[in-house]
XYZ file of C-alpha atoms in Angstrom:
787
model
C 23.514 51.985 -5.505
C 21.363 52.192 -8.485
C 18.554 50.591 -6.988
C 16.239 48.140 -9.702
C 12.774 46.334 -8.711
C 12.181 42.475 -10.637
C 8.773 40.532 -10.131
C 10.130 36.937 -8.789
C 8.304 33.705 -9.286
C 8.733 30.611 -7.275
C 7.154 27.598 -8.690
C 6.736 24.718 -7.039
C 5.757 22.793 -3.503
C 6.113 26.436 -2.048
C 1.882 26.996 0.061
C 2.069 25.451 3.737
C 5.819 24.711 3.752
C 6.738 27.926 5.566
C 8.274 29.022 2.118
C 6.848 32.974 2.800
C 8.917 33.872 6.331
C 12.273 32.323 4.356
C 11.878 34.489 1.974
C 10.688 37.964 4.256
C 13.681 36.763 7.138
C 16.499 36.406 4.311
C 15.210 40.024 2.672
C 14.973 42.167 5.726
C 18.428 40.681 6.985
C 19.768 41.672 3.605
C 17.637 45.048 3.380
C 15.707 44.793 0.741
C 11.801 46.112 0.547
C 9.200 44.746 -1.456
C 6.135 41.460 -0.391
C 5.998 38.123 -0.706
C 2.769 36.425 -1.213
C 1.132 33.194 -2.852
C -1.555 32.365 -5.422
C -1.887 30.087 -7.508
C 0.879 29.444 -10.025
C 3.192 29.411 -6.406
C 5.306 32.655 -4.580
C 5.363 35.697 -5.953
C 7.895 38.370 -4.623
C 7.980 41.713 -6.005
C 11.514 43.474 -4.242
C 13.694 46.418 -4.639
C 17.414 46.935 -4.383
C 20.436 46.990 -6.573
C 21.298 44.227 -8.011
C 23.679 42.614 -7.144
C 22.151 41.929 -3.314
C 18.364 40.592 -5.436
C 21.154 38.060 -7.195
C 21.878 37.452 -3.469
C 19.091 36.625 -2.550
C 17.734 34.423 -5.144
C 20.770 32.162 -3.537
C 19.723 32.817 0.075
C 16.182 31.456 -1.134
C 17.966 28.119 -3.180
C 20.463 27.028 0.131
C 18.000 28.195 2.805
C 14.474 26.845 1.873
C 12.506 25.105 4.303
C 12.556 21.925 4.760
C 9.281 20.840 2.680
C 9.432 22.915 0.041
C 10.832 21.985 -3.210
C 11.648 24.669 -6.073
C 11.243 23.641 -9.470
C 11.823 27.271 -11.258
C 12.555 30.303 -11.176
C 11.581 33.335 -13.198
C 12.500 37.281 -12.962
C 11.691 40.184 -14.986
C 11.394 44.034 -14.405
C 9.052 45.721 -12.201
C 7.869 49.201 -12.696
C 6.374 51.634 -10.470
C 7.278 49.870 -7.633
C 7.914 51.595 -4.144
C 7.476 49.619 -1.151
C 8.803 51.003 2.317
C 9.645 48.248 3.988
C 9.731 44.091 2.711
C 5.988 41.894 4.355
C 4.154 39.581 3.447
C 1.036 40.502 1.556
C -2.382 38.751 1.395
C -3.218 35.521 -0.924
C -4.751 36.327 -4.727
C -6.336 33.852 -6.325
C -5.734 32.930 -10.643
C -4.451 30.100 -13.018
C -3.441 27.678 -10.745
C -0.218 26.302 -11.195
C 1.316 25.528 -7.679
C 1.389 22.352 -6.335
C 0.027 20.599 -3.319
C 1.483 19.519 -0.836
C 1.945 16.147 1.209
C 1.013 15.071 5.491
C 4.519 15.347 6.586
C 5.728 13.792 9.799
C 5.933 15.753 13.132
C 9.210 17.511 13.383
C 11.855 16.979 15.885
C 10.763 20.821 17.524
C 6.911 19.391 17.730
C 7.466 17.104 19.777
C 9.189 18.771 21.957
C 6.674 21.070 22.488
C 4.434 18.193 23.432
C 5.914 16.215 26.107
C 7.515 19.579 27.571
C 5.240 20.118 30.002
C 6.394 24.603 30.670
C 4.817 23.979 26.943
C 1.206 25.398 25.531
C 1.177 22.281 23.226
C 2.062 19.965 26.489
C 0.014 16.861 25.287
C -1.437 17.986 22.721
C -2.592 15.398 19.388
C -3.106 18.570 16.718
C 0.278 20.328 17.093
C 2.300 20.861 14.200
C 3.663 23.534 12.372
C 4.853 24.830 8.907
C 7.620 22.030 8.880
C 4.454 18.872 9.399
C 1.787 17.930 10.106
C -1.393 17.765 7.610
C -1.523 18.664 3.637
C -3.298 16.991 1.071
C -5.140 14.836 3.733
C -8.128 18.654 5.577
C -7.492 20.814 2.199
C -10.617 21.935 0.418
C -9.328 24.691 -2.763
C -6.328 25.907 -3.524
C -4.613 28.646 -2.490
C -3.807 26.258 0.548
C -4.871 28.959 3.295
C -6.790 27.726 6.270
C -10.101 28.800 4.952
C -10.144 26.482 2.637
C -8.854 23.050 4.211
C -10.820 21.347 6.851
C -9.466 24.042 10.181
C -11.648 26.831 9.103
C -14.129 26.454 11.959
C -11.573 26.512 14.609
C -10.931 29.924 14.941
C -7.691 30.427 17.174
C -7.752 32.062 19.999
C -5.269 35.667 20.682
C -1.882 33.625 20.768
C -1.915 30.955 18.411
C -3.044 34.567 15.964
C 0.093 36.053 17.176
C 2.199 33.312 16.200
C 0.045 32.936 12.923
C 0.608 36.506 12.176
C 4.891 36.604 13.345
C 6.465 36.093 10.466
C 9.082 35.445 12.533
C 7.970 32.764 13.940
C 7.214 28.720 13.309
C 3.979 28.508 12.764
C 3.530 32.112 10.850
C 0.860 30.770 8.113
C 1.505 27.652 9.270
C -2.974 27.161 8.203
C -3.901 23.732 10.465
C -2.021 25.517 14.025
C -3.517 25.663 16.689
C -3.640 24.468 20.433
C -5.316 22.610 23.597
C -8.008 26.488 23.942
C -8.621 26.699 20.031
C -7.758 23.737 18.096
C -9.676 20.078 17.462
C -9.651 17.703 20.562
C -10.654 14.050 20.842
C -11.492 11.674 23.040
C -12.364 8.250 23.612
C -15.426 5.917 23.286
C -16.645 2.632 23.654
C -17.768 0.895 20.635
C -20.748 -0.646 22.434
C -22.672 2.652 23.554
C -21.362 2.735 27.209
C -20.296 5.045 28.794
C -16.397 4.939 29.318
C -15.753 3.143 32.772
C -13.598 5.851 35.728
C -11.113 3.913 36.076
C -10.081 5.322 32.052
C -10.740 9.201 33.644
C -7.264 8.274 36.217
C -5.105 8.204 32.902
C -3.722 12.001 31.752
C -6.307 11.967 29.297
C -7.753 9.677 26.951
C -5.501 10.067 24.490
C -2.929 8.600 27.244
C -5.622 5.825 27.649
C -5.153 4.437 24.818
C -1.676 2.814 26.147
C -3.291 1.251 29.248
C -6.024 -0.032 26.620
C -4.074 -2.129 24.130
C -2.014 -2.828 27.388
C -5.501 -4.777 28.123
C -5.517 -6.540 24.640
C -8.807 -4.124 23.462
C -8.868 -3.159 20.427
C -9.058 0.442 19.524
C -9.745 2.295 16.226
C -8.010 5.898 15.870
C -8.202 8.349 13.996
C -5.267 9.702 12.000
C -3.924 11.786 9.845
C -5.678 10.308 6.463
C -7.809 7.666 8.138
C -8.870 5.272 11.194
C -6.924 2.803 11.632
C -7.383 -0.223 13.807
C -5.037 -0.902 16.689
C -4.254 -3.275 19.352
C -0.187 -5.195 21.095
C 1.413 -6.318 18.687
C 2.887 -8.900 20.777
C -0.631 -10.767 22.110
C -1.196 -13.239 19.436
C -5.046 -13.568 21.134
C -5.401 -9.437 20.695
C -3.793 -9.785 16.540
C -6.540 -12.875 16.305
C -9.252 -11.132 17.435
C -8.458 -8.799 15.470
C -8.152 -10.433 12.411
C -11.246 -12.730 12.059
C -13.696 -9.326 13.507
C -11.805 -7.816 9.992
C -11.958 -10.932 8.139
C -8.549 -10.314 6.928
C -7.130 -14.251 7.720
C -3.375 -13.493 6.131
C -2.309 -10.427 4.495
C 0.259 -9.071 6.618
C -0.652 -6.126 9.079
C 1.308 -3.346 9.561
C 3.538 -2.011 12.809
C 4.227 1.293 14.195
C 6.434 1.043 17.405
C 7.699 4.188 19.538
C 10.666 5.064 18.629
C 13.523 3.191 16.312
C 14.952 1.655 19.471
C 12.423 -0.467 19.579
C 12.014 -1.302 16.095
C 15.448 -2.472 16.036
C 14.984 -4.444 19.202
C 12.709 -6.912 16.158
C 14.143 -6.220 12.786
C 17.952 -5.264 11.850
C 17.823 -1.582 10.002
C 20.112 -0.435 7.619
C 20.785 3.819 7.205
C 18.686 3.749 3.959
C 15.978 2.172 5.803
C 16.573 4.561 8.921
C 16.485 7.238 7.137
C 12.741 6.094 5.065
C 12.064 5.243 8.993
C 12.854 9.077 9.929
C 12.194 10.975 7.210
C 8.958 13.441 7.184
C 6.703 10.810 4.662
C 7.440 8.053 7.687
C 6.462 5.114 5.511
C 5.959 1.463 6.474
C 8.853 0.178 5.791
C 9.641 -3.223 4.425
C 12.764 -4.430 7.551
C 13.844 -8.421 7.787
C 13.226 -9.881 11.270
C 16.038 -10.796 13.976
C 16.314 -13.958 16.243
C 15.239 -12.581 19.493
C 12.131 -10.436 20.252
C 9.170 -12.239 18.771
C 6.028 -10.642 17.493
C 2.931 -12.966 17.127
C 2.749 -15.471 15.165
C 0.100 -14.140 13.564
C 1.337 -10.504 12.359
C 2.551 -11.394 9.069
C 2.281 -15.484 8.939
C 4.338 -17.227 5.895
C 6.066 -13.874 5.685
C 10.226 -12.670 6.089
C 9.477 -8.930 6.296
C 7.798 -6.644 8.317
C 5.998 -3.829 8.338
C 7.352 -1.048 10.648
C 6.619 2.756 10.477
C 7.465 5.286 13.398
C 4.637 7.465 14.591
C 3.918 10.881 12.144
C 1.417 12.794 14.191
C 0.982 13.872 17.617
C -1.678 11.509 18.150
C 0.431 8.391 18.019
C 3.964 10.498 19.893
C 1.750 10.121 22.845
C -1.037 6.849 22.757
C 2.431 5.105 22.741
C 4.617 7.095 24.979
C 4.314 4.571 27.804
C 3.857 1.463 25.353
C 7.142 -0.960 25.462
C 6.038 -3.313 22.794
C 4.888 -2.649 19.283
C 1.080 -1.968 17.837
C -0.554 -3.343 14.739
C -1.867 -0.062 12.961
C -3.539 -1.398 9.947
C -6.437 0.663 7.997
C -9.946 0.429 9.640
C -11.994 -0.762 6.877
C -13.192 -4.229 6.811
C -10.598 -6.726 3.967
C -10.729 -4.573 0.408
C -12.765 -1.936 1.741
C -11.858 2.196 1.349
C -10.681 2.962 4.599
C -12.607 5.067 7.294
C -12.260 8.597 7.197
C -15.745 9.902 9.142
C -16.645 9.602 12.467
C -20.250 8.745 12.130
C -19.240 6.227 9.274
C -16.256 4.189 11.589
C -18.774 4.457 14.484
C -21.445 2.410 12.277
C -18.745 0.631 10.099
C -16.495 -0.053 12.841
C -18.158 -0.725 16.566
C -18.148 -5.033 14.566
C -13.932 -4.602 15.083
C -12.970 -2.155 17.141
C -13.900 -2.490 21.541
C -13.114 1.584 21.517
C -12.660 4.914 19.067
C -10.146 7.158 19.813
C -12.241 10.321 17.877
C -10.725 14.001 16.987
C -13.304 16.569 14.961
C -10.757 18.284 12.465
C -12.220 16.370 9.377
C -10.125 14.329 6.926
C -11.344 16.002 3.644
C -8.989 13.808 1.220
C -8.703 9.740 2.957
C -4.481 8.963 2.136
C -3.396 5.781 3.420
C 0.298 4.768 4.748
C 2.964 4.579 2.105
C 4.493 1.094 1.830
C 8.397 0.953 0.891
C 11.415 -1.327 0.343
C 15.432 -0.877 0.627
C 16.684 -2.944 -2.707
C 20.238 -2.733 -3.096
C 19.809 0.483 -0.485
C 17.836 1.756 -2.625
C 13.726 2.679 -1.741
C 11.453 1.028 -3.700
C 7.706 2.675 -2.991
C 5.052 -0.471 -3.216
C 2.497 2.539 -2.437
C 2.376 5.796 -2.930
C 0.321 7.642 -0.964
C 1.168 9.787 3.046
C 4.055 11.463 2.531
C 5.485 11.360 -0.940
C 0.778 11.587 -2.880
C 1.298 14.025 -4.500
C 4.289 15.953 -4.793
C 4.633 15.970 -8.578
C 7.158 14.036 -10.526
C 9.109 15.866 -12.824
C 9.709 14.604 -16.808
C 12.004 14.122 -18.939
C 13.441 16.285 -21.866
C 10.561 17.438 -24.511
C 7.093 16.172 -22.596
C 6.815 20.654 -20.499
C 5.083 21.231 -24.282
C 2.502 18.891 -23.987
C -1.082 19.404 -23.317
C -2.563 18.121 -20.193
C -3.340 14.667 -20.394
C -5.338 12.593 -17.682
C -3.596 9.099 -17.721
C -6.595 6.358 -15.622
C -4.847 4.527 -14.786
C -5.462 0.259 -13.850
C -8.212 -1.844 -11.988
C -6.136 -3.074 -9.088
C -3.803 -0.302 -7.047
C -5.343 2.519 -8.632
C -3.826 6.052 -8.544
C -4.850 7.949 -11.655
C -1.925 10.860 -13.430
C -2.444 14.909 -14.432
C 0.714 15.620 -17.148
C 0.991 19.412 -16.776
C 3.965 21.838 -17.975
C 6.377 18.390 -17.599
C 5.484 17.214 -14.078
C 3.594 13.669 -14.163
C 1.117 14.613 -10.652
C -0.264 11.292 -9.423
C -2.936 11.071 -7.250
C -2.461 9.320 -3.541
C -2.853 5.136 -3.703
C -6.924 4.543 -3.935
C -6.883 1.199 -4.117
C -9.078 -1.993 -5.910
C -11.846 -0.523 -8.291
C -13.636 -4.130 -8.502
C -14.656 -3.034 -5.204
C -17.844 -0.265 -4.981
C -17.083 1.565 -2.392
C -13.326 1.954 -3.396
C -15.029 3.201 -7.060
C -16.993 6.201 -4.999
C -13.915 7.434 -3.507
C -11.735 7.134 -7.048
C -14.716 9.263 -8.372
C -14.787 11.890 -5.794
C -10.115 11.809 -5.533
C -10.309 11.641 -9.611
C -12.494 14.960 -9.167
C -11.034 16.694 -6.496
C -7.749 16.894 -7.649
C -9.451 18.364 -11.649
C -11.185 21.030 -8.846
C -8.158 21.847 -6.844
C -5.717 21.970 -9.789
C -7.860 23.168 -11.913
C -6.988 20.686 -14.772
C -8.290 21.171 -18.351
C -6.863 18.370 -19.868
C -6.906 17.717 -23.218
C -6.725 13.550 -23.326
C -8.320 10.394 -21.292
C -5.420 7.808 -21.658
C -7.367 4.440 -20.284
C -5.967 0.977 -19.996
C -7.136 -1.063 -23.304
C -8.378 -3.722 -20.898
C -12.280 -3.492 -22.429
C -13.769 -3.782 -18.293
C -12.055 -1.602 -16.609
C -14.087 0.772 -14.097
C -11.428 3.224 -15.207
C -11.464 2.670 -18.529
C -15.075 3.096 -18.603
C -15.085 5.895 -16.977
C -12.795 7.968 -18.724
C -14.209 7.663 -21.720
C -17.448 8.302 -20.132
C -15.342 11.609 -19.414
C -13.752 12.161 -22.575
C -17.633 11.418 -23.887
C -19.030 13.517 -22.108
C -16.412 16.484 -22.482
C -15.732 15.752 -26.735
C -11.925 15.013 -25.615
C -9.438 12.871 -27.751
C -9.276 9.156 -25.612
C -5.904 7.361 -26.461
C -5.518 3.636 -24.840
C -2.392 2.316 -24.011
C -2.232 -1.301 -23.411
C -0.902 -2.357 -20.375
C 2.293 -3.562 -20.426
C 3.569 -0.860 -22.390
C 2.416 1.016 -19.647
C 4.191 -0.337 -17.145
C 7.244 -0.653 -18.940
C 6.862 3.352 -19.762
C 6.734 4.408 -16.686
C 9.648 2.961 -15.173
C 11.712 4.494 -18.657
C 10.265 7.837 -17.298
C 10.997 7.851 -13.777
C 14.405 6.650 -14.874
C 14.652 10.394 -16.472
C 14.899 9.004 -19.870
C 13.606 11.791 -22.782
C 10.651 11.645 -24.730
C 12.656 10.537 -28.338
C 14.664 8.484 -26.714
C 16.311 5.177 -28.085
C 14.091 1.673 -27.773
C 14.678 -0.337 -24.373
C 13.640 -4.130 -23.948
C 11.102 -4.386 -21.013
C 10.779 -7.553 -19.258
C 6.888 -6.675 -17.209
C 6.112 -9.908 -15.269
C 2.518 -9.209 -13.642
C -0.399 -11.095 -12.521
C -2.306 -9.953 -16.314
C -3.492 -7.491 -18.361
C -5.350 -7.208 -21.590
C -3.001 -8.274 -24.873
C -2.416 -6.834 -28.885
C -4.092 -9.347 -29.552
C -7.217 -9.071 -27.670
C -5.653 -12.375 -24.595
C -4.319 -11.761 -21.934
C -0.318 -11.383 -21.311
C 1.547 -10.779 -17.914
C 4.730 -11.887 -18.920
C 6.427 -9.504 -21.426
C 9.562 -9.328 -23.787
C 8.083 -5.569 -25.488
C 11.698 -3.558 -27.404
C 10.027 -0.506 -26.184
C 9.803 3.513 -26.686
C 7.710 5.845 -25.917
C 5.945 5.136 -28.859
C 4.594 2.012 -29.632
C 6.419 -1.118 -28.709
C 7.782 -4.841 -30.466
C 6.124 -8.071 -28.314
C 9.500 -10.776 -28.980
C 8.973 -12.711 -25.750
C 6.447 -13.949 -23.706
C 6.037 -17.276 -20.715
C 4.043 -19.399 -22.874
C 0.464 -19.098 -22.594
C -1.391 -21.783 -19.728
C -4.907 -21.751 -19.069
C -6.821 -19.691 -16.236
C -9.672 -22.473 -15.110
C -11.934 -21.178 -13.505
C -10.945 -17.535 -15.242
C -10.939 -15.051 -12.207
C -10.832 -18.562 -9.360
C -7.514 -18.829 -10.931
C -6.169 -15.386 -8.856
C -7.500 -16.799 -5.320
C -7.711 -20.983 -6.191
C -3.468 -21.676 -6.515
C -3.950 -25.288 -7.207
C -6.133 -24.478 -10.588
C -2.711 -23.273 -11.507
C -0.273 -25.851 -11.228
C -2.870 -28.339 -12.524
C -3.754 -26.243 -16.010
C 0.535 -25.908 -16.318
C 0.614 -29.150 -15.237
C -1.557 -30.526 -18.553
C -0.293 -28.405 -20.781
C 3.722 -29.710 -20.408
C 2.212 -33.711 -19.683
C -0.387 -33.893 -20.731
C -4.273 -34.668 -19.877
C -3.051 -38.020 -18.584
C 0.176 -36.627 -16.420
C -0.674 -37.853 -13.029
C -0.517 -41.490 -14.084
C 3.275 -41.077 -14.323
C 3.424 -39.838 -9.798
C 0.826 -41.692 -8.082
C 2.851 -41.936 -5.833
C 2.653 -38.204 -5.371
C 0.177 -36.595 -2.302
C -0.197 -34.023 -4.980
C -1.241 -36.530 -6.708
C -3.749 -37.986 -3.823
C -4.673 -33.559 -4.113
C -5.683 -33.990 -7.120
C -7.731 -36.177 -6.919
C -10.296 -34.722 -4.949
C -11.220 -31.932 -7.559
C -14.564 -32.825 -10.419
C -10.427 -33.999 -12.867
C -12.685 -34.628 -16.229
C -14.876 -31.150 -15.607
C -11.753 -29.572 -15.519
C -10.045 -31.049 -18.634
C -13.300 -30.061 -20.567
C -13.026 -27.174 -19.656
C -10.081 -26.788 -20.707
C -10.167 -28.941 -24.644
C -13.107 -26.813 -24.947
C -11.809 -23.468 -23.938
C -14.863 -22.968 -21.462
C -14.423 -19.808 -18.621
C -10.068 -21.194 -19.832
C -8.373 -18.310 -21.328
C -4.837 -18.306 -22.058
C -2.554 -16.478 -19.874
C 1.454 -15.898 -20.197
C 1.153 -14.108 -16.619
C 4.692 -14.839 -14.494
C 2.810 -14.581 -11.871
C 0.474 -17.617 -11.927
C 3.177 -19.851 -12.523
C 4.658 -18.510 -9.267
C 0.917 -19.159 -8.150
C 1.340 -23.059 -10.115
C 4.476 -23.503 -8.247
C 3.199 -22.591 -4.554
C 0.510 -25.225 -4.814
C 2.993 -27.066 -6.369
C 5.210 -27.722 -3.350
C 2.376 -26.940 -0.958
C 2.255 -23.319 0.202
C -1.488 -21.631 -0.107
C -2.674 -25.170 -1.745
C -6.041 -24.428 -1.642
C -6.899 -20.601 -1.590
C -5.145 -17.854 -1.112
C -6.957 -14.727 0.391
C -5.502 -11.671 -0.957
C -3.939 -11.780 -4.633
C 0.141 -12.377 -4.688
C -0.808 -14.169 -1.005
C 0.879 -17.834 -2.472
C 4.015 -15.906 -4.837
C 5.261 -13.607 -1.741
C 4.894 -16.613 0.864
C 7.364 -18.447 -1.994
C 9.501 -15.993 -1.907
C 10.421 -15.917 1.894
C 10.552 -19.566 1.799
C 13.316 -19.490 -1.040
C 14.667 -16.774 0.700
C 14.926 -18.250 4.215
C 16.217 -21.054 2.763
C 19.216 -18.557 0.420
C 19.910 -17.178 4.090
C 20.680 -20.371 5.868
C 23.064 -22.502 2.168
C 26.434 -19.906 1.749
C 26.515 -22.693 -2.120
C 24.982 -21.914 -5.343
C 22.294 -23.911 -6.334
C 21.349 -24.716 -10.042
C 18.422 -23.116 -10.981
C 15.237 -25.287 -12.580
C 15.854 -25.471 -16.183
C 14.109 -23.754 -18.743
C 13.300 -24.030 -22.208
C 13.124 -20.934 -25.257
C 10.485 -21.508 -28.130
C 10.771 -19.384 -31.418
C 7.595 -19.189 -32.845
C 7.927 -17.583 -36.104
C 11.235 -18.048 -37.549
C 10.355 -16.531 -41.319
C 9.622 -13.285 -39.330
C 12.679 -10.429 -38.292
C 11.259 -10.417 -34.860
C 9.686 -13.767 -34.168
C 7.943 -14.819 -30.945
C 10.001 -16.789 -28.490
C 8.128 -18.304 -25.930
C 9.318 -18.672 -22.095
C 8.302 -23.019 -21.558
C 8.543 -23.872 -18.116
C 7.907 -27.697 -18.900
C 11.406 -28.754 -17.623
C 11.690 -26.364 -15.430
C 8.011 -29.006 -13.905
C 10.185 -31.777 -14.359
C 12.489 -31.288 -12.476
C 10.842 -30.037 -9.654
C 8.309 -33.164 -9.889
C 11.395 -35.119 -9.693
C 13.031 -33.249 -6.297
C 9.130 -34.002 -5.106
C 9.440 -37.375 -5.463
C 12.522 -37.350 -3.848
C 11.092 -35.174 -0.643
C 13.301 -32.558 -1.549
C 12.470 -29.811 0.680
C 10.366 -26.422 0.195
C 12.701 -23.956 0.695
C 15.050 -26.158 -1.515
C 13.102 -26.492 -4.630
C 11.449 -22.732 -3.983
C 15.109 -21.014 -3.619
C 15.743 -23.779 -6.627
C 12.723 -22.319 -9.510
C 14.008 -17.931 -8.378
C 17.900 -19.063 -9.250
C 16.352 -20.701 -12.983
C 13.611 -18.115 -13.361
C 16.600 -15.497 -12.864
C 18.808 -17.920 -15.252
C 16.098 -17.764 -17.929
C 14.480 -14.046 -17.686
C 18.511 -13.375 -18.374
C 19.093 -15.768 -21.331
C 15.712 -14.882 -23.152
C 18.193 -11.230 -22.752
C 20.644 -12.679 -24.525
C 19.226 -14.478 -27.501
C 17.179 -10.832 -28.216
C 20.673 -8.375 -27.406
C 22.378 -10.475 -30.159
C 19.537 -9.830 -32.767
C 17.777 -6.297 -31.584
C 19.623 -3.094 -30.702
C 19.261 -2.157 -26.907
C 21.075 -0.891 -24.654
C 18.710 -0.630 -21.461
C 16.263 -3.315 -19.895
C 12.978 -2.187 -17.657
C 12.507 -4.553 -15.055
C 9.066 -3.152 -14.363
C 5.283 -5.302 -13.112
C 4.505 -6.407 -9.675
C 6.381 -9.633 -10.022
C 9.474 -7.301 -10.037
C 7.950 -6.318 -6.158
C 9.930 -9.668 -5.294
C 12.971 -8.677 -4.216
C 14.920 -11.878 -4.613
C 13.989 -11.931 -8.112
C 14.872 -8.422 -8.498
C 18.186 -8.970 -7.658
C 19.334 -11.434 -9.214
C 17.505 -11.276 -12.926
C 19.680 -7.060 -11.412
C 22.994 -8.752 -11.197
C 23.399 -10.789 -14.298
C 22.120 -8.297 -16.597
C 24.389 -6.107 -15.565
C 27.378 -8.838 -15.951
C 26.540 -8.280 -19.611
C 26.944 -4.952 -19.739
C 23.663 -4.099 -19.714
C 22.015 -1.243 -18.006
C 18.875 -1.692 -15.922
C 16.517 0.351 -15.216
C 14.303 -0.711 -12.116
C 11.027 1.111 -9.961
C 11.814 3.532 -6.872
C 9.716 6.703 -7.207
C 6.292 4.413 -8.286
C 5.052 1.317 -7.823
C 6.019 -1.684 -10.113
C 3.085 -2.194 -9.572
C -0.451 -1.288 -11.104
C -0.269 2.041 -9.259
C 2.362 3.192 -11.385
C 0.919 2.315 -14.522
C -0.948 5.669 -14.739
C 2.339 7.643 -14.626
C 2.991 5.115 -17.683
C 0.336 6.510 -19.658
C 1.116 9.873 -19.249
C 4.495 9.479 -20.881
C 2.896 6.799 -23.679
C -0.055 9.657 -24.529
C 1.964 12.304 -24.126
C 5.396 10.687 -27.043
C 2.038 9.990 -28.912
C 0.819 13.733 -28.962
C 4.548 14.927 -29.840
C 6.226 15.954 -32.394
C 10.015 13.445 -32.849
C 12.295 15.351 -33.411
């Protein structure tokens, strides 16, 4: 049979995931000759054999690829002057970077077995890994992904590890972080006060095992993990949890949990099959679960919540530390509230000594900070709420029409920031960076941005920013564009949200408009006011604002985000006038308002002093929550009142099977002469009913449920109204408010019954963490030519 030679190039996540050994094994099995190597673009194969065998070779590469590999495309070209006596794995080469960076991966079952096997040389080794698991993004400095380009470069392999690393048929062949007790990183225990570790700790198996004993004794331990430090304590010990909250300055925000195994989680929460798969996946995210009536955790773990955020151990270090623990632990980010997670040993000793009693430290440097991802399952579909470890920076394939657009960099938002690079029809989102209002987070943003641009050798032709002139991401984007003489494109915040939802749902670049409903806290509007409850008829290139929540003053500006009562007062004044209180003198809420400087507040409203109008759905949630007694005086984190309101409503609806009548809203048409009149959703009737219920001593849970029910109906009625005059058959639900499972479910169900296709988020967050994807899509569409 005649021989042929081909050059085969494979693009995708194909480096550092055991891809070359798989290719080698298949080629040897089929009797092919040639070589396989890594380069900047992915994996390059040169192969000699008969055509039918090479075809079979390609099929097997698809079907037998390693667990972490993801193939985007395969190209095949004839190869001249090919002379190979055998099939080998060749050394990596450098050229233009087009390959992808793999996300960090949770410990595989084989490695887990080895760390608990006394006969294994990886027995109790906390940094055990192979090509199927372990650190990737957190340790990489540059591409290609070879050991010398990671933070493992200074750890020279021992003879046995070198043999494994060099054996194409070994699970650790070219596993760049591979190591063992002899040659790899070490972990050790330190006291936070600098004193020697007490002698009784040395009776434990090792320093990692000692962590279990410390947690059992009520101590707080700072543990260096995969992408940063965490703070750990016994999640059933209220005193320990309260101590952690006090020291970390995190009074209310829910704390993440880790349990030894899935069986332990099931003692505290109900777990669906989809949730189980997520917990046990290579991404191993925090999954928000519904608690069961049974085993109880410390009340301070998640006050006011109806979910618990659990994850399973995802490194050998975590598996070893939790082996003897018969209770879950709190495992929250190692930082003071609102600061980035610590990743450096010295930084941790300096900062976290005020919080932790002990440190479990190791000497494998973390080059890239990577937070834990957070996922919630809604109707058996995962919704990513924070995209980081395990997911980022895996690319998102964009729909038809985006492939030929030059590289674009989108800078993201101010809160929950991510940035996004468009390249070759793929959107590469950074891991979750955080809130850029914090100076340390802003520095981390610049460092991560420079790292990504360097890693991927990206040279964007366009920079995309949010329209808000004061966002740090906007200012940095404009500076970057000016310094490099690049075009700058500004994108309206809520249009960005809608475009992100469209893109991840596969709508092509020239699609028909959808009705986008973007509900969040705030975003800079086209008219210079604050938007946050928007109904936009949108495609990627533009939008028409059809409707919005009726704007209400945010008294004190940003203060209204953290003092919900300000929103309640503003809404009641908007609904009933400045003298509304005289009609409600018997209400407890009336007595509360009497303690506030009402004259000053009224002047601020009347004279428009630091009281910008905002069509914000998020602030409406805050207003309702404060009115019924939830977080009335203050919130310690944005969205706290709304999250607690959802929890209260969900609890009521779970315990009461009867369909309740929701509070009614009005619709107000502002411009009947226009083809597209702006319609306001007006909450005045809702407030009237809510105050009557308050007078009649209705329970807060009932009022919370009636608000959710009424709002879902009102949103659906707005959609029905627009559907009569506008052509669309798809509705995109986006923005941070649609993290609310109850509202999302109720609105989706109603719109589906109307015969509309509902688009929601699953790959990127509905909050500002997904905004950069929408920014990239809009810029690409504006640059492209409509067919």
